[in-house]
């Protein structure tokens, strides 16, 4: 039964031909080196972050008064093996950033920003800045002293730029607080 359904879908979508041409018969270039794998490694690290983040979300309390206890007591001590998921998530974030930096440096080394890949390079930088903002907000989520003061220091950095008045006024309020 499943075989007939799979053949019916393949007759219309041609997945088997795509698989054969891209995975089976694909000839690997002779100049393929290890740095070419950094993009795939970043995708795998991102997938691990998404999966572990979903599991952590099940027990995290998004409240200023409950966030610290949910991150440091409920997740780390009450739920079996959730401490491991949190540590994988924390280490995975560092690994993900390191791999993304290696991927960027590889692109610079191989001149991947030149014609005809300019748009890909610009989109990559936009994704990188979204990644930095996500990492920064994830750092704040446990709402501990380290998270709080790290966020205070980070939001104070743009105010030191006097020559660009717009950048110096990105901070919405005077303190880090709940919206």
Tab-separated table of N, CA and C in Angstrom:
chain	number	residue	atom	x	y	z
A	1	UNK	N	0.824	-1.200	0.000
A	1	UNK	CA	0.000	0.000	0.000
A	1	UNK	C	0.871	1.268	0.000
A	2	UNK	N	1.857	1.328	0.924
A	2	UNK	CA	2.724	2.506	0.978
A	2	UNK	C	3.589	2.612	-0.271
A	3	UNK	N	3.980	1.471	-0.826
A	3	UNK	CA	4.781	1.476	-2.047
A	3	UNK	C	4.021	2.077	-3.215
A	4	UNK	N	2.735	1.749	-3.311
A	4	UNK	CA	1.915	2.304	-4.394
A	4	UNK	C	1.734	3.806	-4.222
A	5	UNK	N	1.537	4.247	-2.987
A	5	UNK	CA	1.392	5.686	-2.724
A	5	UNK	C	2.694	6.410	-3.058
A	6	UNK	N	3.828	5.817	-2.663
A	6	UNK	CA	5.125	6.427	-2.952
A	6	UNK	C	5.370	6.502	-4.457
A	7	UNK	N	5.009	5.443	-5.197
A	7	UNK	CA	5.174	5.471	-6.658
A	7	UNK	C	4.266	6.521	-7.285
A	8	UNK	N	3.026	6.647	-6.770
A	8	UNK	CA	2.081	7.633	-7.293
A	8	UNK	C	2.640	9.047	-7.100
A	9	UNK	N	3.193	9.332	-5.911
A	9	UNK	CA	3.777	10.652	-5.644
A	9	UNK	C	5.007	10.868	-6.516
A	10	UNK	N	5.838	9.820	-6.654
A	10	UNK	CA	7.066	9.954	-7.444
A	10	UNK	C	6.771	10.163	-8.926
A	11	UNK	N	5.697	9.569	-9.426
A	11	UNK	CA	5.318	9.780	-10.825
A	11	UNK	C	4.987	11.245	-11.095
A	12	UNK	N	4.522	11.943	-10.082
A	12	UNK	CA	4.127	13.331	-10.261
A	12	UNK	C	5.221	14.321	-9.855
A	13	UNK	N	5.992	13.985	-8.827
A	13	UNK	CA	6.991	14.930	-8.316
A	13	UNK	C	8.424	14.584	-8.718
A	14	UNK	N	8.661	13.387	-9.185
A	14	UNK	CA	9.979	12.948	-9.669
A	14	UNK	C	11.069	13.056	-8.603
A	15	UNK	N	10.740	12.646	-7.363
A	15	UNK	CA	11.727	12.685	-6.290
A	15	UNK	C	12.863	11.697	-6.519
A	16	UNK	N	12.574	10.542	-7.091
A	16	UNK	CA	13.630	9.542	-7.286
A	16	UNK	C	14.665	10.033	-8.300
A	17	UNK	N	14.230	10.738	-9.338
A	17	UNK	CA	15.188	11.290	-10.302
A	17	UNK	C	16.050	12.372	-9.654
A	18	UNK	N	15.431	13.206	-8.828
A	18	UNK	CA	16.173	14.246	-8.123
A	18	UNK	C	17.196	13.619	-7.179
A	19	UNK	N	16.777	12.603	-6.430
A	19	UNK	CA	17.679	11.911	-5.509
A	19	UNK	C	18.848	11.293	-6.274
A	20	UNK	N	18.544	10.651	-7.391
A	20	UNK	CA	19.591	9.984	-8.177
A	20	UNK	C	20.566	11.008	-8.759
A	21	UNK	N	20.057	12.109	-9.284
A	21	UNK	CA	20.946	13.088	-9.919
A	21	UNK	C	21.766	13.882	-8.901
A	22	UNK	N	21.203	14.156	-7.729
A	22	UNK	CA	21.894	15.001	-6.762
A	22	UNK	C	22.683	14.228	-5.710
A	23	UNK	N	22.278	13.000	-5.412
A	23	UNK	CA	22.926	12.258	-4.333
A	23	UNK	C	23.700	11.032	-4.812
A	24	UNK	N	23.227	10.367	-5.837
A	24	UNK	CA	23.857	9.121	-6.275
A	24	UNK	C	24.877	9.382	-7.382
A	25	UNK	N	24.469	10.067	-8.438
A	25	UNK	CA	25.330	10.268	-9.601
A	25	UNK	C	26.144	11.561	-9.550
A	26	UNK	N	26.023	12.335	-8.494
A	26	UNK	CA	26.709	13.625	-8.402
A	26	UNK	C	28.220	13.417	-8.276
A	27	UNK	N	28.966	14.066	-9.114
A	27	UNK	CA	30.425	13.983	-9.088
A	27	UNK	C	30.975	15.100	-8.194
A	28	UNK	N	31.758	14.722	-7.212
A	28	UNK	CA	32.340	15.683	-6.286
A	28	UNK	C	33.513	16.385	-6.965
A	29	UNK	N	33.557	17.724	-6.893
A	29	UNK	CA	34.683	18.444	-7.509
A	29	UNK	C	36.016	18.078	-6.846
A	30	UNK	N	37.085	18.123	-7.618
A	30	UNK	CA	38.406	17.770	-7.097
A	30	UNK	C	38.922	18.797	-6.098
A	31	UNK	N	38.496	20.042	-6.217
A	31	UNK	CA	38.982	21.084	-5.318
A	31	UNK	C	38.135	21.220	-4.049
A	32	UNK	N	37.271	20.268	-3.764
A	32	UNK	CA	36.426	20.317	-2.571
A	32	UNK	C	37.282	20.075	-1.333
A	33	UNK	N	37.285	21.023	-0.407
A	33	UNK	CA	38.077	20.909	0.811
A	33	UNK	C	37.164	20.980	2.030
A	34	UNK	N	37.752	20.765	3.208
A	34	UNK	CA	36.976	20.734	4.443
A	34	UNK	C	36.191	22.020	4.718
A	35	UNK	N	36.720	23.211	4.448
A	35	UNK	CA	35.938	24.424	4.731
A	35	UNK	C	34.589	24.498	4.015
A	36	UNK	N	34.413	23.747	2.946
A	36	UNK	CA	33.118	23.743	2.273
A	36	UNK	C	32.030	23.126	3.147
A	37	UNK	N	32.411	22.373	4.165
A	37	UNK	CA	31.439	21.706	5.033
A	37	UNK	C	30.897	22.618	6.123
A	38	UNK	N	31.462	23.806	6.303
A	38	UNK	CA	31.022	24.676	7.388
A	38	UNK	C	29.562	25.098	7.248
A	39	UNK	N	29.077	25.277	6.046
A	39	UNK	CA	27.673	25.640	5.849
A	39	UNK	C	26.739	24.542	6.316
A	40	UNK	N	27.048	23.305	5.960
A	40	UNK	CA	26.224	22.172	6.393
A	40	UNK	C	26.334	21.986	7.899
A	41	UNK	N	27.539	22.172	8.443
A	41	UNK	CA	27.714	22.057	9.890
A	41	UNK	C	26.888	23.112	10.623
A	42	UNK	N	26.798	24.305	10.058
A	42	UNK	CA	25.982	25.359	10.666
A	42	UNK	C	24.504	24.990	10.628
A	43	UNK	N	24.058	24.380	9.546
A	43	UNK	CA	22.659	23.952	9.448
A	43	UNK	C	22.356	22.872	10.478
A	44	UNK	N	23.269	21.921	10.662
A	44	UNK	CA	23.074	20.860	11.660
A	44	UNK	C	23.049	21.458	13.067
A	45	UNK	N	23.964	22.385	13.354
A	45	UNK	CA	23.978	23.036	14.666
A	45	UNK	C	22.696	23.826	14.892
A	46	UNK	N	22.193	24.478	13.848
A	46	UNK	CA	20.932	25.213	13.956
A	46	UNK	C	19.773	24.263	14.251
A	47	UNK	N	19.747	23.111	13.597
A	47	UNK	CA	18.688	22.123	13.846
A	47	UNK	C	18.743	21.627	15.286
A	48	UNK	N	19.944	21.401	15.811
A	48	UNK	CA	20.083	20.979	17.208
A	48	UNK	C	19.577	22.073	18.139
A	49	UNK	N	19.865	23.330	17.822
A	49	UNK	CA	19.373	24.444	18.630
A	49	UNK	C	17.845	24.511	18.625
A	50	UNK	N	17.247	24.313	17.473
A	50	UNK	CA	15.783	24.358	17.372
A	50	UNK	C	15.162	23.235	18.191
A	51	UNK	N	15.668	22.021	18.030
A	51	UNK	CA	15.095	20.865	18.731
A	51	UNK	C	15.273	21.001	20.239
A	52	UNK	N	16.481	21.336	20.694
A	52	UNK	CA	16.692	21.480	22.138
A	52	UNK	C	15.916	22.680	22.681
A	53	UNK	N	15.785	23.735	21.898
A	53	UNK	CA	15.003	24.893	22.326
A	53	UNK	C	13.528	24.577	22.492
A	54	UNK	N	12.993	23.726	21.624
A	54	UNK	CA	11.588	23.315	21.759
A	54	UNK	C	11.388	22.550	23.058
A	55	UNK	N	12.315	21.644	23.374
A	55	UNK	CA	12.204	20.895	24.629
A	55	UNK	C	12.331	21.810	25.840
A	56	UNK	N	13.233	22.775	25.791
A	56	UNK	CA	13.390	23.701	26.908
A	56	UNK	C	12.166	24.595	27.076
A	57	UNK	N	11.524	24.940	25.981
A	57	UNK	CA	10.337	25.791	26.032
A	57	UNK	C	9.192	25.131	26.795
A	58	UNK	N	9.173	23.814	26.810
A	58	UNK	CA	8.097	23.100	27.504
A	58	UNK	C	8.105	23.353	29.008
A	59	UNK	N	9.273	23.675	29.581
A	59	UNK	CA	9.377	23.848	31.031
A	59	UNK	C	9.803	25.250	31.447
A	60	UNK	N	10.062	26.122	30.510
A	60	UNK	CA	10.495	27.479	30.827
A	60	UNK	C	9.286	28.353	31.141
A	61	UNK	N	9.406	29.198	32.161
A	61	UNK	CA	8.344	30.137	32.530
A	61	UNK	C	8.747	31.544	32.074
A	62	UNK	N	8.085	32.100	31.058
A	62	UNK	CA	8.474	33.428	30.553
A	62	UNK	C	7.919	34.559	31.414
A	63	UNK	N	8.389	34.619	32.643
A	63	UNK	CA	7.952	35.617	33.593
A	63	UNK	C	9.196	36.067	34.354
A	64	UNK	N	9.326	37.348	34.605
A	64	UNK	CA	10.513	37.863	35.278
A	64	UNK	C	10.699	37.207	36.638
A	65	UNK	N	9.617	36.947	37.332
A	65	UNK	CA	9.706	36.389	38.677
A	65	UNK	C	9.908	34.876	38.675
A	66	UNK	N	9.547	34.192	37.600
A	66	UNK	CA	9.635	32.735	37.558
A	66	UNK	C	10.720	32.209	36.625
A	67	UNK	N	11.281	33.048	35.783
A	67	UNK	CA	12.231	32.583	34.765
A	67	UNK	C	13.484	31.972	35.385
A	68	UNK	N	14.044	32.616	36.391
A	68	UNK	CA	15.270	32.105	37.000
A	68	UNK	C	15.038	30.740	37.632
A	69	UNK	N	13.945	30.597	38.378
A	69	UNK	CA	13.651	29.302	39.005
A	69	UNK	C	13.340	28.231	37.979
A	70	UNK	N	12.629	28.589	36.918
A	70	UNK	CA	12.313	27.573	35.914
A	70	UNK	C	13.565	27.122	35.175
A	71	UNK	N	14.500	28.039	34.942
A	71	UNK	CA	15.726	27.662	34.230
A	71	UNK	C	16.707	26.930	35.129
A	72	UNK	N	16.844	27.368	36.373
A	72	UNK	CA	17.877	26.810	37.240
A	72	UNK	C	17.378	25.760	38.221
A	73	UNK	N	16.093	25.664	38.425
A	73	UNK	CA	15.592	24.635	39.330
A	73	UNK	C	14.762	23.599	38.581
A	74	UNK	N	13.700	24.030	37.924
A	74	UNK	CA	12.814	23.083	37.239
A	74	UNK	C	13.553	22.340	36.138
A	75	UNK	N	14.193	23.069	35.254
A	75	UNK	CA	14.861	22.436	34.113
A	75	UNK	C	16.099	21.667	34.556
A	76	UNK	N	16.872	22.220	35.467
A	76	UNK	CA	18.142	21.592	35.840
A	76	UNK	C	17.985	20.473	36.869
A	77	UNK	N	16.928	20.488	37.692
A	77	UNK	CA	16.857	19.517	38.789
A	77	UNK	C	15.603	18.658	38.809
A	78	UNK	N	14.488	19.183	38.401
A	78	UNK	CA	13.242	18.431	38.539
A	78	UNK	C	12.969	17.486	37.382
A	79	UNK	N	13.116	17.941	36.170
A	79	UNK	CA	12.765	17.146	34.992
A	79	UNK	C	13.957	16.262	34.622
A	80	UNK	N	13.740	14.938	34.522
A	80	UNK	CA	14.858	14.034	34.219
A	80	UNK	C	15.516	14.353	32.870
A	81	UNK	N	16.823	14.406	32.881
A	81	UNK	CA	17.682	14.618	31.714
A	81	UNK	C	17.483	15.966	31.025
A	82	UNK	N	16.668	16.838	31.601
A	82	UNK	CA	16.509	18.152	30.985
A	82	UNK	C	17.762	19.001	31.204
A	83	UNK	N	18.531	18.693	32.250
A	83	UNK	CA	19.808	19.375	32.450
A	83	UNK	C	20.727	19.129	31.251
A	84	UNK	N	20.664	17.921	30.714
A	84	UNK	CA	21.483	17.587	29.555
A	84	UNK	C	21.034	18.379	28.325
A	85	UNK	N	19.722	18.500	28.157
A	85	UNK	CA	19.190	19.266	27.022
A	85	UNK	C	19.617	20.729	27.135
A	86	UNK	N	19.573	21.276	28.358
A	86	UNK	CA	19.977	22.677	28.536
A	86	UNK	C	21.466	22.857	28.253
A	87	UNK	N	22.284	21.911	28.702
A	87	UNK	CA	23.721	22.026	28.456
A	87	UNK	C	24.043	21.861	26.970
A	88	UNK	N	23.332	20.954	26.299
A	88	UNK	CA	23.508	20.804	24.849
A	88	UNK	C	23.104	22.096	24.148
A	89	UNK	N	22.029	22.714	24.618
A	89	UNK	CA	21.560	23.964	24.018
A	89	UNK	C	22.588	25.084	24.234
A	90	UNK	N	23.131	25.179	25.445
A	90	UNK	CA	24.110	26.231	25.741
A	90	UNK	C	25.408	26.014	24.963
A	91	UNK	N	25.914	24.792	24.979
A	91	UNK	CA	27.147	24.506	24.238
A	91	UNK	C	26.897	24.591	22.734
A	92	UNK	N	25.714	24.170	22.306
A	92	UNK	CA	25.373	24.232	20.889
A	92	UNK	C	25.313	25.651	20.370
A	93	UNK	N	24.890	26.586	21.218
A	93	UNK	CA	24.860	27.992	20.802
A	93	UNK	C	26.272	28.499	20.533
A	94	UNK	N	27.197	28.152	21.419
A	94	UNK	CA	28.592	28.556	21.204
A	94	UNK	C	29.174	27.890	19.964
A	95	UNK	N	28.886	26.607	19.786
A	95	UNK	CA	29.371	25.883	18.615
A	95	UNK	C	28.788	26.482	17.337
A	96	UNK	N	27.495	26.803	17.365
A	96	UNK	CA	26.825	27.384	16.205
A	96	UNK	C	27.476	28.708	15.809
A	97	UNK	N	27.728	29.573	16.787
A	97	UNK	CA	28.374	30.851	16.484
A	97	UNK	C	29.784	30.644	15.937
A	98	UNK	N	30.533	29.708	16.513
A	98	UNK	CA	31.892	29.447	16.026
A	98	UNK	C	31.871	28.946	14.585
A	99	UNK	N	30.953	28.048	14.280
A	99	UNK	CA	30.859	27.513	12.920
A	99	UNK	C	30.429	28.607	11.942
A	100	UNK	N	29.518	29.471	12.364
A	100	UNK	CA	29.088	30.569	11.483
A	100	UNK	C	30.257	31.510	11.206
A	101	UNK	N	31.063	31.803	12.235
A	101	UNK	CA	32.246	32.641	12.005
A	101	UNK	C	33.208	31.971	11.033
A	102	UNK	N	33.439	30.679	11.194
A	102	UNK	CA	34.309	29.959	10.258
A	102	UNK	C	33.733	29.989	8.843
A	103	UNK	N	32.414	29.875	8.745
A	103	UNK	CA	31.754	29.923	7.437
A	103	UNK	C	31.947	31.300	6.786
A	104	UNK	N	31.819	32.361	7.582
A	104	UNK	CA	32.019	33.721	7.064
A	104	UNK	C	33.463	33.912	6.608
A	105	UNK	N	34.410	33.488	7.435
A	105	UNK	CA	35.822	33.646	7.069
A	105	UNK	C	36.181	32.821	5.841
A	106	UNK	N	35.559	31.659	5.696
A	106	UNK	CA	35.776	30.854	4.496
A	106	UNK	C	35.255	31.591	3.266
A	107	UNK	N	34.083	32.215	3.394
A	107	UNK	CA	33.532	32.993	2.284
A	107	UNK	C	34.422	34.158	1.902
A	108	UNK	N	35.007	34.812	2.904
A	108	UNK	CA	35.931	35.910	2.615
A	108	UNK	C	37.186	35.376	1.934
A	109	UNK	N	37.712	34.266	2.431
A	109	UNK	CA	38.942	33.693	1.871
A	109	UNK	C	38.757	33.270	0.413
A	110	UNK	N	37.607	32.660	0.113
A	110	UNK	CA	37.354	32.184	-1.246
A	110	UNK	C	36.666	33.228	-2.132
A	111	UNK	N	36.570	34.478	-1.664
A	111	UNK	CA	35.960	35.576	-2.434
A	111	UNK	C	34.519	35.270	-2.836
A	112	UNK	N	33.760	34.697	-1.928
A	112	UNK	CA	32.380	34.333	-2.233
A	112	UNK	C	31.452	35.540	-2.265
A	113	UNK	N	31.956	36.706	-1.964
A	113	UNK	CA	31.136	37.917	-1.966
A	113	UNK	C	31.164	38.631	-3.315
A	114	UNK	N	31.961	38.150	-4.233
A	114	UNK	CA	32.083	38.802	-5.536
A	114	UNK	C	31.009	38.319	-6.496
A	115	UNK	N	30.894	39.030	-7.603
A	115	UNK	CA	29.912	38.718	-8.628
A	115	UNK	C	30.059	37.260	-9.035
A	116	UNK	N	29.002	36.515	-9.139
A	116	UNK	CA	27.572	36.812	-9.143
A	116	UNK	C	26.884	36.500	-7.812
A	117	UNK	N	27.628	36.462	-6.703
A	117	UNK	CA	27.051	36.038	-5.428
A	117	UNK	C	26.837	37.181	-4.435
A	118	UNK	N	26.721	38.396	-4.898
A	118	UNK	CA	26.580	39.523	-3.983
A	118	UNK	C	25.308	39.432	-3.153
A	119	UNK	N	24.207	39.071	-3.784
A	119	UNK	CA	22.936	38.989	-3.069
A	119	UNK	C	22.976	37.891	-2.010
A	120	UNK	N	23.585	36.774	-2.332
A	120	UNK	CA	23.736	35.696	-1.352
A	120	UNK	C	24.550	36.181	-0.162
A	121	UNK	N	25.583	36.939	-0.412
A	121	UNK	CA	26.431	37.468	0.648
A	121	UNK	C	25.653	38.455	1.526
A	122	UNK	N	24.856	39.321	0.920
A	122	UNK	CA	24.063	40.293	1.682
A	122	UNK	C	23.015	39.580	2.532
A	123	UNK	N	22.328	38.612	1.959
A	123	UNK	CA	21.334	37.844	2.718
A	123	UNK	C	22.014	37.089	3.860
A	124	UNK	N	23.205	36.570	3.615
A	124	UNK	CA	23.961	35.891	4.667
A	124	UNK	C	24.283	36.809	5.829
A	125	UNK	N	24.646	38.051	5.538
A	125	UNK	CA	24.926	39.003	6.611
A	125	UNK	C	23.654	39.376	7.373
A	126	UNK	N	22.539	39.486	6.671
A	126	UNK	CA	21.271	39.756	7.366
A	126	UNK	C	20.923	38.606	8.307
A	127	UNK	N	21.113	37.379	7.832
A	127	UNK	CA	20.876	36.205	8.681
A	127	UNK	C	21.826	36.220	9.876
A	128	UNK	N	23.057	36.630	9.659
A	128	UNK	CA	24.038	36.702	10.739
A	128	UNK	C	23.593	37.684	11.826
A	129	UNK	N	23.088	38.857	11.440
A	129	UNK	CA	22.640	39.823	12.437
A	129	UNK	C	21.401	39.328	13.181
A	130	UNK	N	20.519	38.623	12.501
A	130	UNK	CA	19.375	38.003	13.187
A	130	UNK	C	19.880	36.955	14.176
A	131	UNK	N	20.892	36.197	13.785
A	131	UNK	CA	21.498	35.209	14.675
A	131	UNK	C	22.066	35.875	15.924
A	132	UNK	N	22.760	36.996	15.760
A	132	UNK	CA	23.314	37.694	16.916
A	132	UNK	C	22.219	38.199	17.854
A	133	UNK	N	21.148	38.741	17.301
A	133	UNK	CA	20.050	39.218	18.139
A	133	UNK	C	19.373	38.054	18.878
A	134	UNK	N	19.224	36.937	18.191
A	134	UNK	CA	18.624	35.761	18.819
A	134	UNK	C	19.522	35.230	19.932
A	135	UNK	N	20.823	35.185	19.697
A	135	UNK	CA	21.761	34.722	20.721
A	135	UNK	C	21.735	35.653	21.929
A	136	UNK	N	21.637	36.940	21.677
A	136	UNK	CA	21.592	37.907	22.767
A	136	UNK	C	20.313	37.762	23.584
A	137	UNK	N	19.191	37.573	22.929
A	137	UNK	CA	17.939	37.396	23.675
A	137	UNK	C	17.926	36.060	24.409
A	138	UNK	N	18.514	35.025	23.835
A	138	UNK	CA	18.606	33.737	24.522
A	138	UNK	C	19.489	33.810	25.753
A	139	UNK	N	20.501	34.671	25.708
A	139	UNK	CA	21.382	34.868	26.855
A	139	UNK	C	20.631	35.504	28.021
A	140	UNK	N	19.633	36.304	27.722
A	140	UNK	CA	18.870	36.998	28.758
A	140	UNK	C	17.779	36.126	29.380
A	141	UNK	N	17.339	35.096	28.695
A	141	UNK	CA	16.173	34.326	29.132
A	141	UNK	C	16.245	33.758	30.554
A	142	UNK	N	17.372	33.257	31.055
A	142	UNK	CA	17.378	32.760	32.441
A	142	UNK	C	17.145	33.851	33.480
A	143	UNK	N	17.328	35.097	33.113
A	143	UNK	CA	17.063	36.268	33.941
A	143	UNK	C	17.810	36.202	35.275
A	144	UNK	N	19.089	35.813	35.199
A	144	UNK	CA	19.960	35.838	36.369
A	144	UNK	C	20.784	37.110	36.369
A	145	UNK	N	21.681	37.224	37.361
A	145	UNK	CA	22.530	38.411	37.456
A	145	UNK	C	23.451	38.543	36.245
A	146	UNK	N	24.047	37.422	35.836
A	146	UNK	CA	24.944	37.443	34.680
A	146	UNK	C	24.194	37.859	33.416
A	147	UNK	N	22.991	37.334	33.241
A	147	UNK	CA	22.181	37.682	32.072
A	147	UNK	C	21.797	39.156	32.087
A	148	UNK	N	21.353	39.622	33.241
A	148	UNK	CA	20.901	41.003	33.359
A	148	UNK	C	22.036	41.982	33.068
A	149	UNK	N	23.175	41.799	33.740
A	149	UNK	CA	24.269	42.750	33.567
A	149	UNK	C	24.922	42.614	32.201
A	150	UNK	N	24.897	41.432	31.634
A	150	UNK	CA	25.368	41.271	30.259
A	150	UNK	C	24.517	42.074	29.291
A	151	UNK	N	23.211	42.077	29.520
A	151	UNK	CA	22.309	42.844	28.667
A	151	UNK	C	22.481	44.345	28.895
A	152	UNK	N	22.703	44.755	30.145
A	152	UNK	CA	22.930	46.176	30.429
A	152	UNK	C	24.174	46.668	29.693
A	153	UNK	N	25.260	45.915	29.789
A	153	UNK	CA	26.502	46.309	29.113
A	153	UNK	C	26.299	46.337	27.600
A	154	UNK	N	25.617	45.334	27.062
A	154	UNK	CA	25.407	45.257	25.616
A	154	UNK	C	24.573	46.423	25.103
A	155	UNK	N	23.556	46.809	25.845
A	155	UNK	CA	22.718	47.922	25.386
A	155	UNK	C	23.387	49.277	25.606
A	156	UNK	N	24.401	49.344	26.441
A	156	UNK	CA	25.123	50.599	26.647
A	156	UNK	C	26.185	50.834	25.576
A	157	UNK	N	26.609	49.805	24.871
A	157	UNK	CA	27.671	49.947	23.865
A	157	UNK	C	27.305	50.962	22.778
A	158	UNK	N	26.100	50.920	22.188
A	158	UNK	CA	25.799	51.909	21.133
A	158	UNK	C	25.776	53.351	21.618
A	159	UNK	N	25.542	53.587	22.906
A	159	UNK	CA	25.504	54.968	23.398
A	159	UNK	C	26.886	55.610	23.402
A	160	UNK	N	27.931	54.805	23.285
A	160	UNK	CA	29.281	55.369	23.252
A	160	UNK	C	29.643	55.919	21.878
A	161	UNK	N	28.794	55.697	20.888
A	161	UNK	CA	29.044	56.200	19.536
A	161	UNK	C	28.392	57.574	19.418
A	162	UNK	N	29.199	58.626	19.576
A	162	UNK	CA	28.660	59.986	19.529
A	162	UNK	C	28.493	60.502	18.112
A	163	UNK	N	29.287	59.996	17.180
A	163	UNK	CA	29.241	60.535	15.822
A	163	UNK	C	28.000	60.092	15.054
A	164	UNK	N	27.326	59.059	15.531
A	164	UNK	CA	26.108	58.590	14.864
A	164	UNK	C	24.942	58.736	15.838
A	165	UNK	N	24.211	59.850	15.790
A	165	UNK	CA	23.166	60.105	16.786
A	165	UNK	C	22.055	59.063	16.790
A	166	UNK	N	21.732	58.496	15.644
A	166	UNK	CA	20.659	57.505	15.597
A	166	UNK	C	21.060	56.237	16.342
A	167	UNK	N	22.281	55.783	16.137
A	167	UNK	CA	22.739	54.553	16.781
A	167	UNK	C	22.825	54.740	18.289
A	168	UNK	N	23.198	55.909	18.738
A	168	UNK	CA	23.316	56.163	20.164
A	168	UNK	C	22.001	56.167	20.908
A	169	UNK	N	20.875	56.219	20.199
A	169	UNK	CA	19.573	56.296	20.855
A	169	UNK	C	18.693	55.083	20.558
A	170	UNK	N	19.298	53.937	20.328
A	170	UNK	CA	18.518	52.735	20.044
A	170	UNK	C	17.843	52.165	21.288
A	171	UNK	N	18.409	52.398	22.433
A	171	UNK	CA	17.853	51.875	23.675
A	171	UNK	C	16.536	52.589	23.964
A	172	UNK	N	15.489	51.829	24.224
A	172	UNK	CA	14.155	52.402	24.371
A	172	UNK	C	13.984	53.104	25.713
A	173	UNK	N	14.409	52.475	26.792
A	173	UNK	CA	14.250	53.062	28.111
A	173	UNK	C	15.588	53.200	28.810
A	174	UNK	N	15.531	53.583	30.074
A	174	UNK	CA	16.758	53.750	30.846
A	174	UNK	C	17.221	52.442	31.477
A	175	UNK	N	16.305	51.507	31.694
A	175	UNK	CA	16.662	50.256	32.363
A	175	UNK	C	16.185	49.060	31.558
A	176	UNK	N	16.752	47.899	31.874
A	176	UNK	CA	16.289	46.641	31.298
A	176	UNK	C	15.121	46.185	32.159
A	177	UNK	N	13.947	46.088	31.586
A	177	UNK	CA	12.767	45.720	32.358
A	177	UNK	C	11.785	44.988	31.459
A	178	UNK	N	10.665	44.648	32.028
A	178	UNK	CA	9.611	43.957	31.299
A	178	UNK	C	8.811	44.973	30.512
A	179	UNK	N	8.403	44.601	29.304
A	179	UNK	CA	7.567	45.503	28.505
A	179	UNK	C	6.162	45.566	29.053
